[in-house]
Coordinates of C-alpha atoms in Angstrom, one line a residue:
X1 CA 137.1 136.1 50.2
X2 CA 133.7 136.8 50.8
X3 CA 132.5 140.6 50.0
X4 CA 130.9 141.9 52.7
X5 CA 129.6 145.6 51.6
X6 CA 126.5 147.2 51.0
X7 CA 127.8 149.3 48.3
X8 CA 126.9 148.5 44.9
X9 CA 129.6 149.9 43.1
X10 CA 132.4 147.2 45.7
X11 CA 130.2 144.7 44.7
X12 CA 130.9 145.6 41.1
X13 CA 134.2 146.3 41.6
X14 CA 134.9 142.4 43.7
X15 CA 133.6 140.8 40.4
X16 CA 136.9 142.0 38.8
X17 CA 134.7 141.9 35.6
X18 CA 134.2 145.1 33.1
X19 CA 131.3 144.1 31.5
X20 CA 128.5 142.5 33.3
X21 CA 125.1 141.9 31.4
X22 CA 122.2 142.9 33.6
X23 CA 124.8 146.1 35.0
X24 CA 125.7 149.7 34.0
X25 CA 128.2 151.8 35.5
X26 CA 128.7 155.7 35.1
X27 CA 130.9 157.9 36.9
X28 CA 131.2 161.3 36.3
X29 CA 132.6 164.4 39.3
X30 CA 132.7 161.7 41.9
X31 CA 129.3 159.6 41.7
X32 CA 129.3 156.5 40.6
X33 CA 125.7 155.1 39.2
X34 CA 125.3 151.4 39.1
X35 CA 122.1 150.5 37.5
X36 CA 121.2 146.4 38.4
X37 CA 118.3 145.8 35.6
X38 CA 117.8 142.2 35.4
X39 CA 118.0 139.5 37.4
X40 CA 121.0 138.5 35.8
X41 CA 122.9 141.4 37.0
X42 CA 121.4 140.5 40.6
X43 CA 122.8 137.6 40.7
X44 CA 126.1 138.4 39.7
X45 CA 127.1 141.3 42.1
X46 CA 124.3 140.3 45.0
X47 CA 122.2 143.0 44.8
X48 CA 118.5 143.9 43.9
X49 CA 117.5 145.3 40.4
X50 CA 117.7 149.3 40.9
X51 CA 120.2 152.5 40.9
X52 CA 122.3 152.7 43.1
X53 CA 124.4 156.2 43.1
X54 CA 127.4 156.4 45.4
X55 CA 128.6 160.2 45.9
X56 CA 132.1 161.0 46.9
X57 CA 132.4 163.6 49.5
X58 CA 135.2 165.3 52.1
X59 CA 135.4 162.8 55.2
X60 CA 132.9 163.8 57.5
X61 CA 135.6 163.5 60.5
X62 CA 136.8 167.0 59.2
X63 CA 133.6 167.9 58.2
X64 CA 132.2 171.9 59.3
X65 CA 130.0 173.2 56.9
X66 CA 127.3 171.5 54.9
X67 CA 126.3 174.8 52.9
X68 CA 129.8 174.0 51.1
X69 CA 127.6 172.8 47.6
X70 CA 127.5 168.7 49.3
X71 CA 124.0 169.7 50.5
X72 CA 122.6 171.5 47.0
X73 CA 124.4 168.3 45.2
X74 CA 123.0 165.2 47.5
X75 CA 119.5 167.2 47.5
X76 CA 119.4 167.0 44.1
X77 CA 120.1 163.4 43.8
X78 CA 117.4 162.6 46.1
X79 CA 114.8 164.7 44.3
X80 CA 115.7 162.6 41.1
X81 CA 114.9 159.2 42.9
X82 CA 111.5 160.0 44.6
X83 CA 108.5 159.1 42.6
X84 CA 106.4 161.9 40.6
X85 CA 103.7 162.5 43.1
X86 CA 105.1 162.8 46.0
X87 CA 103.6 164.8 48.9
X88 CA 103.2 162.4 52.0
X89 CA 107.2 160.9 53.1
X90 CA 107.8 158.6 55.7
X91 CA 111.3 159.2 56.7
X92 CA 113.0 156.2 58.8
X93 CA 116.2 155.9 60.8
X94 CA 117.2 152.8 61.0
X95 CA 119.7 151.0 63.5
X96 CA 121.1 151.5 67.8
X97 CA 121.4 154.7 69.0
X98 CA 123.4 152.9 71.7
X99 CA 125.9 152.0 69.0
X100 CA 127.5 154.8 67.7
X101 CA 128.7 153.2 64.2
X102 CA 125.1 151.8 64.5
X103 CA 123.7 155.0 64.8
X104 CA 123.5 156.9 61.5
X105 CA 119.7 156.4 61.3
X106 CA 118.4 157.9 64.7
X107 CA 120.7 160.4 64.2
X108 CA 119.6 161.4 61.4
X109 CA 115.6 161.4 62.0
X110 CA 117.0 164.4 65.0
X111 CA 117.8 166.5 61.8
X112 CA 114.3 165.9 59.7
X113 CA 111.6 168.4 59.9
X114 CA 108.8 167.0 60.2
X115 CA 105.6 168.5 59.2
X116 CA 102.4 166.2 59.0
X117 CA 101.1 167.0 62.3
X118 CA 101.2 171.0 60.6
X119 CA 97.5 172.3 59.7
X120 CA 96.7 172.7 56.7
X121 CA 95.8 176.0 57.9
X122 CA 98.6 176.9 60.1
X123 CA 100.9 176.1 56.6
X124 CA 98.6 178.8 54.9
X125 CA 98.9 181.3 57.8
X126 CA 102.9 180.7 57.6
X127 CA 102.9 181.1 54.1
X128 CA 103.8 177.5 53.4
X129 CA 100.9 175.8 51.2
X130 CA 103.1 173.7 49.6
X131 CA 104.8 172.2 52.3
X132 CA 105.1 168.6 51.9
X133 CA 103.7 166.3 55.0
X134 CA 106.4 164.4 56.4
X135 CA 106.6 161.7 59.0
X136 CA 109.9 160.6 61.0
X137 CA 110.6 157.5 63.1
X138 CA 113.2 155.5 64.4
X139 CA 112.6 151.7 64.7
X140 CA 114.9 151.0 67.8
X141 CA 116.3 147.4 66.7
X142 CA 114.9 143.7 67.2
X143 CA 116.6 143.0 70.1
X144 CA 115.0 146.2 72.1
X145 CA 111.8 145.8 70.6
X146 CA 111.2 142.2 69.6
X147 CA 109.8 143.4 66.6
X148 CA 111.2 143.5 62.9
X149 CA 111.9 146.9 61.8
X150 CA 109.9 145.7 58.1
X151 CA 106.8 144.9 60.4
X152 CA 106.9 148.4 62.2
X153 CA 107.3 150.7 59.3
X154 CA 104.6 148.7 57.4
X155 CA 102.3 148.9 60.1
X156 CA 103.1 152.7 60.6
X157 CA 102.4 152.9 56.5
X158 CA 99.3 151.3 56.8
X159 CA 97.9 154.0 58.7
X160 CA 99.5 157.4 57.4
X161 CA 99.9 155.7 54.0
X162 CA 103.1 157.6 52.5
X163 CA 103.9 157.7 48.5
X164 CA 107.4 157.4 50.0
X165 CA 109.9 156.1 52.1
X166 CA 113.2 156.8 53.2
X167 CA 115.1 155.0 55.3
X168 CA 118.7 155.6 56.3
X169 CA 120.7 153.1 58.1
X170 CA 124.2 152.8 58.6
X171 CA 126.5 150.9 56.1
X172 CA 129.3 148.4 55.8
X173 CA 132.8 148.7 53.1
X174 CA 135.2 146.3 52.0
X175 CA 137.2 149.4 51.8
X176 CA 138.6 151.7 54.9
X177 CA 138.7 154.1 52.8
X178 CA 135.5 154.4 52.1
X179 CA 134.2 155.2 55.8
X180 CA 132.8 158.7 56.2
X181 CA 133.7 159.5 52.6
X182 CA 130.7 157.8 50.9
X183 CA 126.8 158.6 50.8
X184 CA 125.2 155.6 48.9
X185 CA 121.4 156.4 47.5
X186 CA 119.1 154.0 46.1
X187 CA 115.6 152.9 45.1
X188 CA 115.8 149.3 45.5
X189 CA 115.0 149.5 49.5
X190 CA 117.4 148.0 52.1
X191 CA 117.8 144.9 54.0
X192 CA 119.1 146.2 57.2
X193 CA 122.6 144.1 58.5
X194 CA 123.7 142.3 55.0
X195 CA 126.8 144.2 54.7
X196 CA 127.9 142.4 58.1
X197 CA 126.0 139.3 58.3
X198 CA 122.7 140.0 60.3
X199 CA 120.2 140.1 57.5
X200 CA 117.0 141.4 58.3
X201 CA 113.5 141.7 56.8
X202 CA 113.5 143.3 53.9
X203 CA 112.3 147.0 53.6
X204 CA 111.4 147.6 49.9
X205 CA 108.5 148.6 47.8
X206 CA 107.6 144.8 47.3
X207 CA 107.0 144.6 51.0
X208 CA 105.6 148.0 52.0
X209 CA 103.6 148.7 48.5
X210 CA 105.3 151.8 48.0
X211 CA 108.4 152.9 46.5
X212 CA 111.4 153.2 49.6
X213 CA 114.5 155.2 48.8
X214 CA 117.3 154.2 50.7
X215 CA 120.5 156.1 52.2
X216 CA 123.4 155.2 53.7
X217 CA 127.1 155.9 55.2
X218 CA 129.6 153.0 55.3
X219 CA 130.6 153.3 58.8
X220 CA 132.2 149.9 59.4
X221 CA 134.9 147.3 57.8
X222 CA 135.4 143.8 58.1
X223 CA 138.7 143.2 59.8
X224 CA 138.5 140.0 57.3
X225 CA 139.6 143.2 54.6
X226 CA 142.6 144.2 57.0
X227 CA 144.0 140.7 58.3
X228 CA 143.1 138.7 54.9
X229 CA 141.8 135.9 57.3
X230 CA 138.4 135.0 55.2
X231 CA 137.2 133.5 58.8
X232 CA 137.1 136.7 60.4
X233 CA 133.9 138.1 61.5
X234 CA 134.9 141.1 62.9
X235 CA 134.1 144.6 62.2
X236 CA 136.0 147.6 62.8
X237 CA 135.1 151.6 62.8
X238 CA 137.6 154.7 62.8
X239 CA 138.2 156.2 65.8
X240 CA 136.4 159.2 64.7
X241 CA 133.3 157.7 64.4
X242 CA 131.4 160.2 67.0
X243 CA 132.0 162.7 64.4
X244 CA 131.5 160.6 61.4
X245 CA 127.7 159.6 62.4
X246 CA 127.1 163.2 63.6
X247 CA 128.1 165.2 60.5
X248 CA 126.5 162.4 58.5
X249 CA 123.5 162.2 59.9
X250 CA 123.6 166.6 59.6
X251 CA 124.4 166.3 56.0
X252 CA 121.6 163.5 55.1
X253 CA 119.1 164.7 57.2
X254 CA 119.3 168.1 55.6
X255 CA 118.9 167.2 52.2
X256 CA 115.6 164.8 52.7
X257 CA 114.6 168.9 54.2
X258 CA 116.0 170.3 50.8
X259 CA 114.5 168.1 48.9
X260 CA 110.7 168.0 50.1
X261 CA 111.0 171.6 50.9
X262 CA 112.1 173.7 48.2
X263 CA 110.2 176.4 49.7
X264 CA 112.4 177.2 52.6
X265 CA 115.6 178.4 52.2
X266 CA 118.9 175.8 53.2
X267 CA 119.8 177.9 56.0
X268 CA 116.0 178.2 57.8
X269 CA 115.4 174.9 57.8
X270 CA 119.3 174.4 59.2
X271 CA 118.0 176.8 62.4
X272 CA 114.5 174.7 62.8
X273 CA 116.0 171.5 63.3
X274 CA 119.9 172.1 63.6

């Protein structure tokens, strides 16, 4: 049956192989790293050379309280991807807002504080010099805007030019039980709709000229997975997916704040955006 997941470590695991040259896998308190370093290992469980670290967390449908250690821990994880010199981030939200399993990304951008339009003044006169500059945008989708969501964050990166960007888009399993109980990070970029069939453009550091960390929530299994029918295009989302994409897009959104800005404390930055 044909695999349809954007999570590394399924991909890995529908090979039904232990060893795969080109691949490394670690897991260790509930992440999973799957490091893809040659085209070999590309090839062989679909996915671009990179890391890609999947964390295990509560399900979000029961979710109440991010300051639990999940933010601290997914933070932390982020921090390690981003490049050296980082100080300008161009945060993106990917997918429909009129979708709700298709709506982790805008969600998401609601929750990140931006800051480049801050003077570099004003930041001295709050106390924050070394707040980072960060820019947030939601793409909308092709069929809204008749444009590829590739061609509008390159042309927005063209003219704030960011030594990052994040994007965050909504994901699909090959496993229900991974819905709302995964966050998958990774510094190979994303090609929005592969997990379900709609590939897009490619958003990556080979086609925006800087390095793009993506993040991700699998919100959505092929019914193909359910029914065993490998002709069945069908997806299918819990019933709690209101809640999944809202406490996801909290818990994500927060940490990109953690992360650029170690300055403020988890629970000011929660009241200037939350």
């Amino acid at each position: 049956m044909q695999n349809r997941t954007d999570l590394a470590v399924e991909s890995f695991e529908s090979s039904e192989k232990t060893l795969i040259s080109g691949v490394t896998v670690k897991e260790k308190n509930g992440i999973t790293v799957v490091s893809v370093t040659d085209e070999n290992g590309a090839r062989e469980i679909g996915k671009p050379i990179g890391k890609y670290i999947t964390v295990e967390v509560e399900s979000f449908v029961n979710d109440t309280d991010i300051f639990d250690g999940r933010l601290s821990k997914t933070a932390k994880i982020l921090k390690n991807l981003l490049p050296a010199q980082c100080d300008n981030i161009l945060v993106v939200g990917l997918g429909n807002m009129d979708i709700t399993a298709d709506a982790l990304g805008p969600k998401t951008s609601g929750y990140v504080f931006a800051t480049r339009h801050i003077s570099p003044e004003l930041r001295r006169q709050m106390g924050f010099e070394n707040l980072k500059s960060v820019s947030s945008v939601c793409t909308g989708v092709l069929g809204e805007t008749g444009i590829e969501s590739a061609e509008i964050i390159k042309g927005i990166a063209d003219v704030i030019k960011p030594s990052c960007v994040i994007a965050v888009d909504a994901l699909a399993a090959s496993s229900a039980e991974r819905l709302g109980t995964t966050v998958q990070f990774s510094n190979s970029g994303i090609s929005p709709g592969s997990g379900v069939g709609n590939h897009r453009f490619e958003i990556s550091e080979k086609t925006l000229g800087v390095p793009v960390i993506s993040i991700g929530i699998p919100t959505v299994v092929s019914t193909a997975v359910i029914s065993g029918r490998e002709d069945s295009s069908l997806f299918v989302t819990p019933r709690e997916i209101d809640r999944l994409t809202e406490q996801g897009a909290k818990l994500i959104g927060m940490s990109i704040n953690v992360c650029l800005q170690p300055d403020i404390s988890e629970q000011d930055l929660y009241a200037l955006v939350g």
